[in-house]
XYZ file of C-alpha atoms in Angstrom:
361
model
C -12.642 -74.421 -82.492
C -10.352 -74.825 -85.501
C -11.540 -77.215 -88.207
C -9.489 -79.686 -90.191
C -9.595 -78.982 -93.965
C -12.284 -80.962 -95.849
C -11.067 -84.155 -97.582
C -12.268 -86.572 -100.195
C -13.119 -89.058 -97.434
C -15.713 -86.610 -96.029
C -17.335 -86.257 -99.467
C -17.386 -90.079 -99.846
C -19.011 -90.563 -96.459
C -21.646 -87.937 -97.163
C -22.493 -89.519 -100.511
C -22.807 -92.923 -98.894
C -25.406 -91.622 -96.448
C -23.317 -92.597 -93.391
C -23.677 -89.181 -91.829
C -27.142 -88.983 -90.234
C -26.564 -86.141 -87.727
C -29.872 -84.523 -88.567
C -31.691 -87.456 -86.953
C -30.526 -86.327 -83.502
C -33.040 -83.442 -83.545
C -35.797 -85.465 -85.180
C -35.793 -88.218 -82.535
C -37.657 -87.951 -79.301
C -35.325 -86.661 -76.635
C -35.120 -88.676 -73.427
C -35.511 -86.866 -70.115
C -32.251 -85.727 -68.489
C -31.068 -87.621 -65.363
C -29.416 -84.758 -63.568
C -28.844 -86.748 -60.373
C -26.840 -89.407 -62.208
C -25.024 -86.682 -64.195
C -24.066 -84.857 -60.982
C -22.805 -88.061 -59.476
C -20.755 -88.772 -62.571
C -19.219 -85.283 -62.544
C -18.231 -85.727 -58.895
C -16.480 -88.994 -59.827
C -14.658 -87.216 -62.699
C -13.522 -84.405 -60.389
C -12.081 -86.997 -57.976
C -10.320 -88.677 -60.895
C -8.336 -85.485 -61.650
C -6.104 -86.358 -58.705
C -5.288 -89.782 -60.132
C -2.936 -90.661 -62.985
C -3.680 -89.644 -66.555
C -4.633 -93.215 -67.480
C -7.107 -93.530 -64.606
C -8.576 -90.095 -65.392
C -9.233 -90.918 -69.075
C -10.580 -94.354 -68.213
C -13.003 -92.799 -65.732
C -14.266 -90.565 -68.505
C -15.061 -93.477 -70.836
C -16.545 -95.480 -67.979
C -18.905 -92.573 -67.427
C -19.807 -92.539 -71.097
C -20.314 -96.326 -70.947
C -23.539 -95.631 -69.053
C -24.790 -94.592 -72.449
C -23.134 -97.522 -74.367
C -19.676 -98.616 -75.529
C -17.430 -95.621 -75.392
C -13.861 -94.485 -76.123
C -11.528 -91.528 -76.551
C -9.480 -90.908 -79.702
C -6.574 -88.453 -79.181
C -4.246 -86.972 -81.725
C -0.745 -88.310 -81.846
C 1.098 -84.976 -81.371
C 4.444 -86.250 -82.684
C 3.128 -88.717 -85.188
C 4.235 -89.151 -88.778
C 2.284 -88.888 -90.959
C 0.430 -86.012 -89.303
C -3.114 -86.189 -87.898
C -2.902 -89.780 -86.630
C -5.328 -90.783 -83.852
C -5.015 -93.458 -81.205
C -7.691 -94.997 -78.965
C -6.230 -94.190 -75.526
C -9.119 -95.287 -73.307
C -11.992 -97.694 -74.054
C -14.868 -99.350 -72.315
C -17.458 -102.003 -73.247
C -16.883 -104.414 -76.137
C -13.927 -102.335 -77.410
C -11.812 -102.621 -74.241
C -9.212 -104.888 -75.845
C -8.406 -102.378 -78.575
C -6.679 -99.756 -76.409
C -3.760 -98.243 -78.428
C -5.374 -98.947 -81.819
C -4.130 -96.273 -84.304
C -6.314 -94.562 -86.850
C -5.615 -92.281 -89.766
C -7.575 -89.028 -89.599
C -8.583 -89.157 -93.240
C -10.270 -92.535 -92.733
C -11.980 -92.401 -89.341
C -15.195 -90.993 -87.819
C -13.091 -88.813 -85.522
C -11.314 -87.206 -88.469
C -14.557 -86.501 -90.307
C -16.062 -85.012 -87.140
C -13.107 -82.653 -86.670
C -13.357 -81.578 -90.253
C -16.985 -80.580 -89.705
C -16.152 -79.012 -86.284
C -19.315 -80.252 -84.467
C -20.839 -83.480 -83.042
C -21.705 -86.042 -85.755
C -23.872 -89.172 -85.866
C -22.784 -92.064 -88.105
C -24.964 -94.974 -89.267
C -23.206 -98.338 -89.680
C -19.745 -96.706 -89.765
C -17.894 -100.012 -90.061
C -19.104 -100.274 -93.598
C -17.317 -97.011 -94.553
C -14.245 -96.886 -92.283
C -11.703 -99.718 -92.496
C -10.096 -98.599 -89.236
C -13.190 -99.937 -87.347
C -12.781 -103.469 -88.694
C -11.144 -104.803 -85.451
C -14.365 -104.108 -83.490
C -15.944 -107.595 -82.996
C -19.603 -106.571 -83.219
C -21.558 -104.646 -85.791
C -21.824 -100.913 -85.026
C -25.312 -99.634 -85.817
C -24.577 -96.046 -84.739
C -21.628 -94.008 -83.550
C -21.945 -90.560 -81.976
C -18.644 -88.585 -82.098
C -18.022 -85.235 -80.322
C -14.847 -83.152 -80.788
C -12.631 -82.566 -77.723
C -11.905 -78.834 -78.103
C -8.371 -77.532 -77.913
C -6.084 -74.699 -79.013
C -4.740 -74.295 -81.670
C -6.393 -77.545 -82.805
C -8.767 -80.049 -81.166
C -7.253 -82.654 -78.831
C -9.284 -85.458 -80.496
C -12.738 -86.876 -80.089
C -14.952 -88.655 -77.547
C -17.293 -91.247 -79.047
C -19.951 -93.793 -78.148
C -21.171 -96.744 -80.155
C -24.382 -98.717 -80.267
C -24.446 -102.413 -81.221
C -28.248 -102.674 -80.934
C -30.393 -101.616 -83.922
C -33.139 -100.657 -81.431
C -30.853 -98.341 -79.387
C -30.501 -94.935 -81.059
C -28.820 -91.788 -79.894
C -30.675 -88.500 -79.506
C -29.881 -84.855 -78.670
C -29.685 -85.651 -74.912
C -26.861 -88.119 -75.605
C -25.143 -85.377 -77.614
C -25.519 -82.872 -74.736
C -24.026 -85.210 -72.166
C -21.188 -86.315 -74.409
C -20.377 -82.657 -75.244
C -20.170 -81.953 -71.523
C -17.813 -84.862 -71.065
C -15.712 -83.678 -74.007
C -15.355 -80.281 -72.433
C -14.296 -81.896 -69.164
C -11.748 -83.995 -71.170
C -10.356 -80.766 -72.665
C -9.881 -79.251 -69.180
C -8.244 -82.456 -67.897
C -5.854 -82.646 -70.850
C -4.840 -79.005 -70.461
C -3.951 -79.721 -66.809
C -2.047 -82.810 -67.873
C -0.064 -80.810 -70.503
C 0.709 -78.037 -67.989
C 2.094 -80.576 -65.526
C 4.155 -82.151 -68.248
C 5.556 -78.820 -69.330
C 6.402 -77.881 -65.714
C 8.131 -81.252 -65.118
C 10.030 -80.984 -68.445
C 11.536 -77.584 -67.580
C 12.701 -77.811 -63.939
C 16.247 -76.773 -64.799
C 15.005 -73.762 -66.783
C 12.799 -72.724 -63.876
C 15.688 -73.131 -61.415
C 17.977 -71.085 -63.630
C 15.382 -68.288 -63.842
C 15.073 -68.293 -59.992
C 18.811 -68.113 -59.608
C 19.056 -65.221 -62.092
C 16.399 -63.310 -60.228
C 18.200 -63.904 -56.964
C 21.414 -62.520 -58.472
C 19.644 -59.426 -59.775
C 17.961 -58.896 -56.414
C 21.338 -59.211 -54.611
C 22.878 -56.656 -56.959
C 20.025 -54.236 -56.240
C 20.598 -54.552 -52.502
C 24.340 -54.034 -52.972
C 23.774 -50.954 -55.116
C 21.398 -49.416 -52.529
C 23.887 -50.048 -49.696
C 26.742 -48.551 -51.726
C 24.631 -45.504 -52.619
C 23.701 -45.046 -48.947
C 27.363 -45.035 -47.833
C 28.319 -42.592 -50.592
C 25.516 -40.239 -49.521
C 26.384 -40.530 -45.829
C 30.114 -39.793 -46.221
C 29.759 -36.057 -47.064
C 27.173 -35.448 -44.327
C 29.700 -35.346 -41.499
C 31.828 -32.475 -42.929
C 28.608 -30.614 -43.862
C 27.286 -30.974 -40.318
C 30.591 -29.697 -38.891
C 30.671 -26.744 -41.299
C 27.151 -25.717 -40.254
C 28.094 -25.838 -36.579
C 31.113 -23.613 -37.242
C 29.005 -21.198 -39.275
C 26.462 -20.937 -36.460
C 29.179 -19.817 -34.038
C 30.488 -17.265 -36.520
C 26.975 -15.876 -37.197
C 26.113 -15.381 -33.516
C 24.035 -12.199 -33.166
C 22.875 -12.281 -36.847
C 19.255 -13.563 -36.736
C 18.762 -13.825 -40.527
C 21.872 -15.917 -41.005
C 21.029 -18.086 -37.994
C 17.551 -18.704 -39.389
C 18.978 -19.921 -42.706
C 21.534 -22.140 -40.877
C 18.762 -23.608 -38.726
C 16.876 -24.592 -41.882
C 20.055 -26.156 -43.276
C 20.590 -28.092 -40.019
C 17.030 -29.525 -40.195
C 17.598 -30.582 -43.793
C 20.828 -32.326 -42.872
C 19.166 -34.187 -40.036
C 16.382 -35.355 -42.374
C 18.948 -36.422 -44.983
C 20.815 -38.471 -42.335
C 17.521 -40.174 -41.413
C 16.721 -41.039 -44.995
C 20.195 -42.340 -45.684
C 19.926 -44.500 -42.603
C 16.749 -46.042 -44.025
C 18.445 -46.449 -47.396
C 21.230 -48.522 -45.788
C 18.688 -50.949 -44.372
C 17.976 -52.475 -47.774
C 16.126 -55.487 -46.419
C 13.507 -53.232 -44.769
C 13.057 -51.327 -47.982
C 12.491 -54.551 -49.966
C 9.725 -55.554 -47.541
C 8.183 -52.110 -47.225
C 8.944 -51.817 -43.496
C 10.358 -48.308 -43.247
C 9.721 -46.956 -39.731
C 7.758 -43.836 -38.922
C 8.973 -41.810 -35.945
C 6.455 -39.105 -35.029
C 7.505 -36.358 -32.695
C 6.217 -32.971 -31.592
C 7.378 -30.107 -33.789
C 6.356 -26.792 -35.380
C 4.307 -26.791 -38.568
C 6.030 -23.633 -39.614
C 9.452 -25.418 -39.620
C 8.077 -28.264 -41.723
C 6.532 -25.899 -44.233
C 9.710 -23.751 -44.457
C 11.781 -26.853 -45.081
C 9.379 -28.057 -47.786
C 9.378 -24.652 -49.493
C 13.152 -24.502 -49.445
C 13.320 -27.798 -51.276
C 11.130 -26.527 -54.149
C 12.221 -22.861 -54.385
C 14.595 -23.466 -57.320
C 11.923 -25.277 -59.303
C 9.366 -22.536 -58.666
C 11.805 -19.877 -59.820
C 12.683 -21.894 -62.890
C 9.005 -21.992 -63.815
C 8.814 -18.230 -63.248
C 6.083 -18.711 -60.606
C 5.373 -17.168 -57.273
C 4.601 -19.316 -54.296
C 2.792 -17.868 -51.275
C 2.391 -19.653 -47.954
C 0.054 -18.295 -45.315
C 0.641 -19.367 -41.731
C -1.093 -18.232 -38.539
C 0.637 -15.612 -36.377
C 0.908 -18.095 -33.475
C 3.007 -21.280 -33.457
C 1.182 -24.492 -34.465
C 2.489 -27.672 -32.926
C 2.057 -30.958 -34.793
C 2.786 -34.601 -33.905
C 4.293 -36.000 -37.073
C 7.396 -37.550 -38.656
C 9.037 -34.415 -40.087
C 11.481 -36.415 -42.164
C 8.579 -38.105 -44.033
C 6.159 -35.145 -44.087
C 8.631 -32.589 -45.476
C 9.486 -34.447 -48.731
C 5.845 -35.314 -49.270
C 4.829 -31.664 -48.889
C 7.620 -30.571 -51.210
C 6.691 -33.154 -53.821
C 3.112 -31.895 -53.877
C 4.314 -28.304 -54.319
C 6.667 -29.112 -57.160
C 4.001 -30.868 -59.219
C 1.378 -28.100 -59.121
C 1.271 -24.600 -60.462
C -0.803 -23.111 -57.666
C -0.286 -24.379 -54.126
C -1.047 -23.037 -50.669
C -0.577 -24.478 -47.229
C -3.504 -23.891 -44.873
C -3.032 -23.914 -41.094
C -5.776 -23.684 -38.422
C -7.222 -20.210 -38.398
C -5.948 -19.104 -41.808
C -7.355 -19.021 -45.308
C -5.378 -20.123 -48.368
C -5.009 -17.443 -51.064
C -4.010 -18.265 -54.675
C -0.603 -16.851 -55.512
C -0.028 -14.533 -58.414
C 1.761 -16.055 -61.392
C 4.374 -14.022 -63.258
C 4.005 -13.766 -66.998
């Protein structure tokens, strides 16, 4: 937790003997009442759903079970800086809600300078800001409310009875309440920030919607541009097949091209359905086909890349046809992608053994 720079006021209080924090450890520590503490924490948790005023008041009411209690919070927009204000009080100090304090002349300010819980003896005699309190204050225990980049303020309890002294157990409970106060104030600040920027949030959502719409339009346009040339290509392949009748090698190459065109039509069809792409709902259409055809199509897609790398790619298939039940349009690009990203690759079919290909120098 960040500390406030030391001031002359701190030195004055130390010289006067008002700071008696070391007595917390020297005194006999009372036994913890975990049942009461658990009940109090449940009450604080329920108070988080209430207004900020009710929530802070519940905190000091819980501390009141120790003695008179209050919360001093920094005035974030105050001038001069580091001004505190009592925002919630209980006990004899209830009527002083809203009382301002200067940090360089208050127990809360001294505590934040030291960055740890502090015990003050007869603090009214050293701090003029405590003069409005109607009774004498024999002791005051002050605990910082942590925050980032600086503490939120301080939670404190006072004793008006010279026979009632604070000990380390009081410090432990008050520290726990201060940490709870920190969490509650962070939630409060987050809510305030969210409510203060509704227009900014709405503008961001609208901008994202526009970008998303442009993406969908671009995908649809790209799909149409890809689909337009497919018709003439399909017709040209059909004409070439008629002209190549009786030439098995040419017909085999044209059959491969036909399968590639059918797969491209399928992928373009999926591309046009932009809403399904956005939601990851592309369909899979398995059908019976030959593994050899799928492998040949995949190899054809990566042949240029293999040659560019000056590699040799060998595929070993069984002598008999192997039928598979798969979506060829999905499996072929996946197989080809795997081949293009490896230096050595072999496809293994039932009854055959993969053999590493030789690599040209």
